[in-house]
Coordinates of C-alpha atoms and ligand atoms in Angstrom, one line a residue:
M1 CA -152.7 -30.0 -175.3
A2 CA -154.6 -29.3 -172.8
T3 CA -156.9 -26.4 -172.6
I4 CA -155.9 -23.0 -171.7
L5 CA -158.6 -21.3 -169.1
P6 CA -158.4 -17.7 -169.2
T7 CA -156.3 -16.3 -166.8
P8 CA -159.2 -15.2 -164.1
P9 CA -158.1 -11.8 -162.0
K10 CA -156.0 -12.1 -158.8
V11 CA -157.3 -10.1 -155.7
G12 CA -154.6 -8.7 -153.4
M13 CA -155.7 -9.0 -149.1
V14 CA -155.1 -6.8 -146.6
S15 CA -156.3 -7.3 -143.6
L16 CA -156.6 -5.6 -140.8
G17 CA -158.0 -5.7 -136.6
C18 CA -159.5 -8.1 -134.6
P19 CA -159.8 -11.7 -135.4
K20 CA -163.7 -11.5 -136.0
N21 CA -161.9 -8.7 -139.2
L22 CA -159.8 -11.4 -139.5
V23 CA -163.6 -14.3 -140.2
D24 CA -165.1 -11.6 -142.8
S25 CA -161.6 -11.9 -145.1
E26 CA -161.6 -14.8 -144.7
R27 CA -165.9 -15.5 -145.9
I28 CA -165.3 -12.3 -148.9
L29 CA -162.2 -14.2 -149.8
T30 CA -164.0 -18.1 -150.0
K31 CA -166.7 -16.2 -151.7
L32 CA -164.1 -14.9 -154.7
R33 CA -162.4 -18.0 -154.4
A34 CA -165.6 -19.8 -155.1
D35 CA -166.3 -17.7 -158.1
G36 CA -163.1 -18.5 -159.4
Y37 CA -160.9 -15.6 -158.4
R38 CA -157.2 -16.0 -157.7
M39 CA -155.2 -14.6 -155.1
S40 CA -152.3 -12.3 -154.7
P41 CA -149.3 -12.2 -151.7
D42 CA -148.5 -9.0 -153.0
Y43 CA -149.4 -5.8 -154.2
A44 CA -147.7 -5.8 -157.5
G45 CA -150.0 -9.3 -159.1
A46 CA -152.7 -8.1 -157.6
D47 CA -156.1 -7.0 -159.9
V48 CA -157.5 -5.5 -157.0
V49 CA -156.7 -4.9 -153.4
L50 CA -159.2 -4.9 -151.0
V51 CA -158.4 -3.2 -147.6
N52 CA -160.5 -5.0 -144.3
T53 CA -160.0 -1.7 -142.7
C54 CA -160.4 -1.6 -138.7
G55 CA -162.3 1.5 -136.8
F56 CA -161.9 0.6 -133.3
L57 CA -159.6 3.2 -131.8
D58 CA -157.3 6.4 -133.6
S59 CA -155.0 4.3 -133.7
A60 CA -156.7 1.7 -135.5
K61 CA -158.2 4.0 -138.3
E62 CA -154.7 5.5 -138.5
E63 CA -153.3 2.8 -139.3
S64 CA -156.2 1.2 -141.9
L65 CA -156.0 4.9 -143.8
E66 CA -151.8 4.2 -143.6
A67 CA -152.8 1.1 -145.4
I68 CA -154.9 2.5 -147.9
G69 CA -152.3 4.9 -148.6
E70 CA -149.9 1.9 -149.0
A71 CA -152.4 0.6 -151.3
I72 CA -153.0 3.1 -153.0
A73 CA -149.2 3.9 -153.5
E74 CA -148.3 0.1 -154.3
N75 CA -151.4 -1.3 -156.2
G76 CA -154.5 1.7 -157.5
R77 CA -157.1 0.3 -158.2
V78 CA -158.6 -0.1 -154.0
I79 CA -161.9 -0.7 -152.4
V80 CA -162.3 -0.3 -148.9
T81 CA -164.0 -2.2 -146.5
G82 CA -164.9 -3.0 -142.6
C83 CA -165.6 -0.8 -139.6
M84 CA -164.2 2.0 -141.2
G85 CA -166.7 1.9 -144.4
K86 CA -169.0 3.5 -141.8
E87 CA -166.5 6.3 -142.3
A88 CA -166.9 6.5 -146.4
E89 CA -167.0 10.0 -146.9
A90 CA -163.3 10.7 -145.1
I91 CA -162.0 8.3 -147.1
R92 CA -163.0 9.5 -150.5
A93 CA -162.4 12.7 -149.0
R94 CA -158.5 11.2 -148.4
F95 CA -158.0 9.0 -150.9
P96 CA -160.4 9.6 -154.4
Q97 CA -159.1 7.5 -156.0
V98 CA -160.4 4.9 -154.3
L99 CA -162.8 2.4 -156.4
A100 CA -165.7 1.4 -154.1
V101 CA -166.1 1.8 -149.7
T102 CA -168.0 -1.1 -147.9
G103 CA -168.7 -1.1 -145.0
A104 CA -168.6 -4.5 -141.8
H105 CA -170.1 -7.7 -142.6
Q106 CA -171.8 -5.9 -146.1
Y107 CA -169.7 -9.2 -147.9
E108 CA -172.3 -8.5 -150.9
E109 CA -171.0 -5.7 -151.6
V110 CA -168.0 -6.1 -151.1
V111 CA -167.7 -8.4 -153.5
G112 CA -170.4 -7.4 -156.1
A113 CA -167.1 -4.4 -155.7
V114 CA -164.6 -6.7 -157.2
H115 CA -166.3 -8.3 -159.7
T116 CA -166.7 -5.0 -161.3
A117 CA -163.4 -3.1 -160.9
A118 CA -161.4 -7.1 -162.0
P119 CA -164.2 -8.9 -163.9
M120 CA -163.9 -12.6 -164.7
P121 CA -163.6 -13.3 -167.9
P122 CA -166.0 -15.8 -169.7
S123 CA -165.4 -19.7 -169.9
A124 CA -167.1 -21.9 -172.6
F125 CA -166.1 -24.1 -169.4
L126 CA -167.4 -21.9 -166.5
D127 CA -170.4 -20.3 -167.6
L128 CA -174.0 -21.6 -167.9
V129 CA -174.7 -18.7 -169.6
P130 CA -173.8 -17.5 -173.1
E131 CA -171.5 -14.2 -172.7
R132 CA -174.4 -12.5 -174.7
D133 CA -176.7 -13.6 -172.4
L134 CA -175.7 -11.7 -169.5
K135 CA -177.6 -7.8 -170.3
L136 CA -178.5 -6.3 -168.0
T137 CA -181.3 -4.8 -169.7
P138 CA -185.6 -5.2 -169.4
R139 CA -186.4 -8.9 -171.4
H140 CA -188.4 -11.1 -171.9
Y141 CA -186.6 -14.3 -170.7
S142 CA -184.5 -14.3 -167.7
Y143 CA -182.0 -16.5 -165.9
L144 CA -183.1 -18.0 -162.7
K145 CA -179.7 -19.5 -161.4
I146 CA -180.7 -21.7 -158.0
S147 CA -177.6 -23.2 -156.1
E148 CA -174.2 -23.0 -157.4
G149 CA -171.5 -25.6 -157.3
C150 CA -171.7 -29.2 -157.5
N151 CA -171.3 -33.2 -155.1
H152 CA -170.7 -34.5 -158.2
R153 CA -166.6 -35.5 -159.4
C154 CA -166.8 -36.6 -163.0
S155 CA -163.2 -36.5 -164.7
F156 CA -164.0 -34.1 -167.2
C157 CA -164.8 -31.5 -164.9
I158 CA -163.4 -28.3 -163.3
I159 CA -166.5 -27.1 -161.6
P160 CA -165.9 -28.9 -157.6
A161 CA -162.9 -27.6 -157.6
L162 CA -162.9 -23.8 -157.6
R163 CA -166.6 -23.2 -157.4
G164 CA -167.2 -25.3 -154.7
D165 CA -169.9 -28.0 -153.5
L166 CA -173.0 -27.5 -153.9
V167 CA -174.8 -24.7 -152.5
S168 CA -178.7 -24.0 -153.2
R169 CA -180.6 -21.0 -152.5
R170 CA -183.3 -19.9 -150.5
P171 CA -185.8 -21.7 -152.0
D172 CA -188.1 -18.0 -151.2
A173 CA -185.2 -16.5 -152.2
I174 CA -184.9 -17.5 -155.6
L175 CA -189.8 -17.2 -155.5
R176 CA -189.4 -14.0 -154.8
E177 CA -186.8 -12.8 -157.5
A178 CA -188.3 -15.1 -159.6
E179 CA -191.9 -13.2 -158.8
K180 CA -189.6 -9.4 -159.7
L181 CA -188.6 -10.7 -162.6
V182 CA -192.2 -10.7 -163.8
A183 CA -193.2 -8.0 -162.3
A184 CA -190.4 -6.4 -164.5
G185 CA -191.3 -8.6 -167.8
T186 CA -189.4 -11.8 -167.7
R187 CA -192.3 -13.7 -170.0
E188 CA -189.6 -16.9 -169.4
L189 CA -187.7 -18.1 -166.0
L190 CA -184.3 -20.1 -167.6
V191 CA -184.3 -22.4 -164.5
I192 CA -180.0 -23.0 -164.5
S193 CA -177.1 -24.3 -162.0
Q194 CA -174.4 -27.4 -162.7
D195 CA -176.8 -30.0 -161.5
T196 CA -179.9 -29.1 -161.2
S197 CA -181.9 -32.3 -160.1
A198 CA -179.4 -32.2 -156.3
Y199 CA -181.4 -28.5 -155.8
G200 CA -181.8 -28.7 -151.8
L201 CA -180.0 -31.5 -150.7
D202 CA -177.2 -28.9 -148.4
L203 CA -180.8 -27.2 -147.3
R204 CA -181.7 -30.7 -146.2
H205 CA -184.7 -30.1 -148.5
A206 CA -186.2 -27.9 -145.1
T207 CA -189.3 -25.9 -145.3
Y208 CA -189.3 -22.6 -145.7
P209 CA -192.3 -19.7 -145.3
L210 CA -193.7 -17.6 -148.1
K211 CA -194.4 -14.3 -148.1
G212 CA -197.8 -14.4 -148.5
G213 CA -198.6 -17.2 -146.4
G214 CA -197.9 -21.4 -147.0
E215 CA -194.7 -22.8 -147.4
V216 CA -191.8 -24.6 -149.8
R217 CA -189.6 -26.9 -149.7
A218 CA -186.2 -26.9 -150.7
H219 CA -187.0 -29.2 -153.9
M220 CA -186.3 -29.1 -157.1
T221 CA -190.5 -30.7 -158.1
D222 CA -191.4 -27.4 -155.0
L223 CA -189.6 -24.9 -156.5
A224 CA -190.6 -25.9 -160.0
R225 CA -194.5 -26.6 -159.2
E226 CA -194.6 -22.8 -157.4
L227 CA -192.0 -21.1 -160.1
G228 CA -194.5 -22.3 -162.4
K229 CA -197.8 -20.2 -160.7
L230 CA -196.3 -17.4 -161.1
G231 CA -197.3 -17.0 -165.6
A232 CA -193.8 -17.5 -167.3
W233 CA -192.6 -20.6 -168.7
V234 CA -190.4 -22.1 -166.9
R235 CA -187.7 -23.8 -168.2
L236 CA -185.6 -26.5 -166.5
H237 CA -181.7 -26.5 -167.9
Y238 CA -179.4 -29.0 -166.0
V239 CA -180.9 -32.1 -164.8
Y240 CA -180.1 -35.2 -163.9
P241 CA -181.7 -38.8 -164.5
Y242 CA -182.9 -39.0 -160.4
P243 CA -185.5 -40.4 -159.6
H244 CA -187.2 -37.8 -158.1
V245 CA -187.2 -36.0 -161.3
D246 CA -190.5 -38.2 -162.6
Q247 CA -192.2 -36.0 -160.3
V248 CA -191.2 -32.8 -162.8
I249 CA -192.8 -34.6 -165.8
P250 CA -196.5 -34.3 -163.8
L251 CA -196.3 -30.5 -163.6
M252 CA -195.5 -30.6 -167.2
A253 CA -198.1 -32.6 -168.3
E254 CA -200.4 -30.1 -166.1
G255 CA -199.0 -27.1 -168.4
L256 CA -197.4 -25.3 -164.9
V257 CA -193.4 -26.3 -166.7
L258 CA -192.8 -26.1 -169.8
P259 CA -192.5 -30.1 -171.1
Y260 CA -188.7 -29.5 -171.9
L261 CA -185.2 -31.7 -170.0
D262 CA -182.3 -30.0 -170.7
I263 CA -180.5 -33.5 -169.7
P264 CA -176.4 -33.5 -170.0
F265 CA -175.9 -37.5 -170.2
Q266 CA -173.0 -36.6 -172.6
H267 CA -172.2 -41.0 -173.1
A268 CA -174.9 -44.2 -172.8
A269 CA -171.3 -46.3 -172.9
P270 CA -171.6 -48.2 -169.4
N271 CA -167.3 -48.3 -169.3
V272 CA -167.1 -44.7 -170.4
L273 CA -169.9 -43.4 -168.1
K274 CA -168.0 -44.6 -164.9
A275 CA -164.5 -43.3 -166.5
M276 CA -166.3 -40.1 -167.7
K277 CA -167.6 -39.9 -163.0
R278 CA -171.3 -39.8 -163.9
P279 CA -174.2 -38.6 -162.0
A280 CA -177.1 -40.7 -161.7
N281 CA -176.1 -43.3 -164.5
E282 CA -177.1 -46.5 -163.4
A283 CA -180.6 -45.5 -164.3
K284 CA -182.2 -47.4 -166.8
V285 CA -182.4 -44.3 -168.8
L286 CA -184.7 -45.9 -172.0
E287 CA -186.6 -46.8 -169.9
R288 CA -187.1 -43.2 -168.2
L289 CA -187.2 -41.7 -171.0
A290 CA -190.4 -44.3 -172.6
K291 CA -192.0 -43.6 -169.1
W292 CA -191.7 -39.8 -169.5
R293 CA -192.9 -39.6 -172.8
A294 CA -196.3 -42.2 -172.4
I295 CA -197.4 -39.3 -168.8
C296 CA -196.3 -36.1 -171.7
P297 CA -196.0 -37.0 -174.8
D298 CA -194.6 -33.7 -175.9
I299 CA -191.6 -33.2 -173.9
T300 CA -188.7 -32.2 -175.4
I301 CA -185.6 -34.4 -174.6
R302 CA -182.2 -31.9 -174.9
S303 CA -178.7 -32.9 -174.5
T304 CA -174.9 -32.8 -174.9
F305 CA -172.3 -35.9 -175.6
V306 CA -169.0 -36.6 -175.4
V307 CA -167.7 -37.6 -178.1
G308 CA -163.5 -38.7 -178.0
F309 CA -162.8 -39.5 -174.2
P310 CA -160.4 -40.9 -173.3
G311 CA -160.5 -44.2 -173.2
E312 CA -163.6 -44.6 -175.1
T313 CA -163.1 -47.4 -178.2
E314 CA -164.8 -47.5 -181.4
A315 CA -167.0 -50.4 -179.7
D316 CA -169.0 -47.6 -177.2
F317 CA -168.9 -45.2 -179.7
E318 CA -171.0 -47.0 -181.5
Y319 CA -172.6 -48.4 -178.2
L320 CA -173.5 -44.7 -178.3
L321 CA -175.1 -44.4 -182.2
Q322 CA -177.5 -47.3 -181.3
W323 CA -178.4 -46.3 -178.1
L324 CA -178.9 -41.9 -179.7
D325 CA -181.3 -43.9 -182.1
E326 CA -183.6 -45.8 -179.9
A327 CA -183.6 -42.6 -177.4
Q328 CA -184.6 -40.2 -180.0
L329 CA -183.7 -36.9 -178.3
D330 CA -184.9 -34.0 -179.8
R331 CA -182.3 -32.0 -179.6
V332 CA -178.7 -32.7 -179.4
G333 CA -175.1 -31.1 -178.9
A334 CA -171.4 -32.8 -178.9
F335 CA -168.0 -31.7 -178.0
R336 CA -165.2 -33.6 -178.9
F337 CA -163.3 -34.1 -175.8
E338 CA -160.6 -31.6 -174.5
P339 CA -158.3 -32.0 -171.8
V340 CA -159.2 -28.8 -169.7
E341 CA -156.4 -28.3 -167.5
G342 CA -156.4 -29.4 -163.8
A343 CA -159.4 -32.6 -165.0
A344 CA -158.2 -36.0 -163.8
A345 CA -159.8 -36.8 -167.2
N346 CA -156.4 -36.1 -168.9
A347 CA -155.0 -38.0 -167.3
L348 CA -156.7 -41.2 -168.7
P349 CA -155.4 -43.4 -170.6
G350 CA -156.6 -44.4 -174.0
H351 CA -156.6 -40.8 -175.4
V352 CA -158.2 -40.5 -178.6
P353 CA -156.5 -39.0 -181.6
E354 CA -157.8 -35.5 -183.2
E355 CA -158.8 -37.4 -186.0
V356 CA -160.6 -40.3 -185.3
K357 CA -162.7 -37.8 -182.9
E358 CA -163.3 -35.6 -185.8
E359 CA -164.6 -38.6 -187.3
R360 CA -166.8 -39.5 -184.7
Y361 CA -167.7 -35.8 -184.1
A362 CA -169.3 -36.1 -187.8
R363 CA -170.9 -39.2 -187.6
L364 CA -172.9 -38.6 -184.3
M365 CA -174.4 -35.2 -186.2
A366 CA -175.1 -36.1 -189.2
L367 CA -177.5 -39.3 -187.4
T368 CA -179.3 -37.1 -184.1
A369 CA -179.7 -33.8 -186.9
R370 CA -181.5 -36.4 -189.4
I371 CA -183.7 -37.7 -185.8
S372 CA -183.6 -34.4 -185.0
A373 CA -185.2 -33.9 -188.7
E374 CA -188.1 -36.7 -188.6
K375 CA -189.0 -34.7 -185.3
L376 CA -189.1 -32.0 -186.3
A377 CA -191.0 -32.7 -189.9
A378 CA -194.1 -34.5 -187.7
K379 CA -194.9 -30.8 -185.6
V380 CA -195.7 -29.5 -190.1
G381 CA -199.5 -28.8 -190.0
R382 CA -199.6 -28.3 -186.4
T383 CA -200.4 -24.9 -184.5
L384 CA -197.4 -23.9 -181.3
P385 CA -197.1 -21.5 -179.1
V386 CA -193.9 -19.2 -180.2
I387 CA -193.0 -16.4 -178.1
I388 CA -191.1 -13.7 -180.2
D389 CA -187.3 -13.3 -179.9
A390 CA -187.5 -10.5 -182.4
V391 CA -189.4 -8.8 -184.7
D392 CA -188.3 -7.8 -188.3
E393 CA -189.1 -4.3 -190.1
D394 CA -190.9 -6.3 -193.4
G395 CA -192.9 -8.6 -190.9
G396 CA -191.0 -11.0 -190.4
A397 CA -190.6 -12.6 -187.5
T398 CA -188.5 -14.6 -185.1
G399 CA -189.2 -17.4 -182.2
R400 CA -188.9 -20.4 -180.3
S401 CA -191.3 -23.5 -179.4
Q402 CA -192.0 -24.6 -176.2
A403 CA -189.5 -26.5 -177.2
D404 CA -186.6 -23.7 -177.9
A405 CA -184.1 -23.2 -175.4
P406 CA -182.8 -19.6 -175.6
E407 CA -178.8 -20.1 -177.9
I408 CA -178.3 -23.5 -177.5
D409 CA -181.7 -25.0 -179.3
G410 CA -184.0 -23.7 -183.5
E411 CA -185.5 -21.0 -183.4
V412 CA -189.0 -21.1 -185.6
F413 CA -189.3 -18.6 -188.3
L414 CA -192.4 -17.1 -189.2
R415 CA -193.5 -15.0 -192.3
D416 CA -197.0 -12.5 -192.3
A417 CA -196.1 -12.0 -188.4
H418 CA -197.1 -7.7 -188.3
G419 CA -198.0 -6.8 -185.4
L420 CA -196.3 -9.5 -182.7
S421 CA -193.9 -7.7 -180.1
V422 CA -190.8 -9.0 -178.7
G423 CA -191.9 -11.1 -175.9
D424 CA -195.6 -12.0 -176.8
I425 CA -196.8 -15.5 -177.3
V426 CA -199.0 -16.2 -179.8
P427 CA -200.2 -19.9 -181.7
V428 CA -198.2 -20.4 -185.0
T429 CA -198.8 -23.0 -187.8
I430 CA -195.9 -24.2 -188.9
E431 CA -195.7 -24.9 -192.8
D432 CA -192.5 -26.0 -192.9
A433 CA -189.2 -27.6 -190.9
D434 CA -185.4 -28.0 -191.4
E435 CA -182.9 -29.7 -189.6
H436 CA -183.4 -27.9 -186.9
D437 CA -185.5 -24.8 -187.6
L438 CA -189.9 -24.4 -188.1
Y439 CA -191.3 -21.4 -190.3
G440 CA -194.5 -21.1 -189.4
V441 CA -197.2 -18.7 -189.6
P442 CA -199.4 -17.3 -187.0
A443 CA -202.8 -19.0 -186.6
G444 CA -205.2 -17.6 -188.8
R445 CA -203.2 -15.7 -190.7
Ligands
SF4_1 S1 -172.5 -32.9 -162.7 FE1 -170.3 -33.5 -162.8 S2 -169.7 -32.1 -165.0 FE2 -172.0 -31.3 -163.6 S3 -170.8 -29.1 -163.0 FE3 -170.4 -30.8 -161.5 S4 -168.9 -32.2 -161.8 FE4 -168.8 -30.6 -163.5

């Protein structure tokens, strides 16, 4: 059975006025579509209705006001945008129930108003960031989205269909946001996207001037280097092993970027990777891992894998286990293949029975837990920097080492942590370890 994604909200649109306004409407709808919204052709099916107004002539204004009135009568949840946004007070006086009024060309505001009026339901298949992390309060770590969409077409994934091709943010804008976050107390920046290694491709890796002088290229390596100068931990997620990733490893060895790479390999067997249409699968990954470890011995490699992909044979799965044994990845997450509604992989032959998926999943988890336990045991006796996530009333604290991303990796449990605060980065002597977590004490206590 296919996994049904949560139903996205539907947006209705009434577009009035000139062709310029129509182009604005299209841009707003394109952005909303990219954000996952669906469109409603009628009032009844819409969760919120946008009225894009025209205020060029009095007759056009009257037509716009009538359209707002009709949308309120038919639906009730109305956002007004367009030229009449300049007359927000008059609109609110006549229609106090309108949810928001924004002006012409204010795409971000109107899209933001839709997100507020009809929020997208969270979905593990679409969202990079776990739902519980979407807090608006200041905190000691922050996600930094550097691009949206993806140029790949992995057969199990519907992100490109929903969010479109890669659109990178300008590097100077990303750095401005990162600076603000650090100034507001962020100690760790988590760089996210659908494909971090592809960052800047759509901008042709152009160079942009920086506020205080200098310039930055829209490229993963250059962005990582500039982010590293801000003084916070910088953690890279969703990196594919393209050749240029080699250039980031020295930044890790220098301490500018955390020695941590989250690379969703998904599988190792060539024919499964081919059926998955995975990017960069031709790279000799094991050799690359060895090279990276030679440059930066402390590097943590995290990855995720799918078991039971259509057509995966017992031999393919054995290949994967063998590969994992050689790769010695530090952190591994696994999923049993689920056909997500709309994904091309659903039509592939050779679907794997559920009980086989379960059995393979258990075998993979047992192997990776053993590798993880060995790797963590080797850390006992070392003193590692730890960022504090929570402090207990009884003097204990919970934190993470540089090898642990929040929510997805392990934790470090501290004893005798009196006087520490959330966000502190302190040296911790590791006293014990299990399959996933470390136990320690602030150094010198
Ligand atoms: S790389 Fe593949 S899995 Fe990741 S977002 Fe792009 S299409 Fe989806």
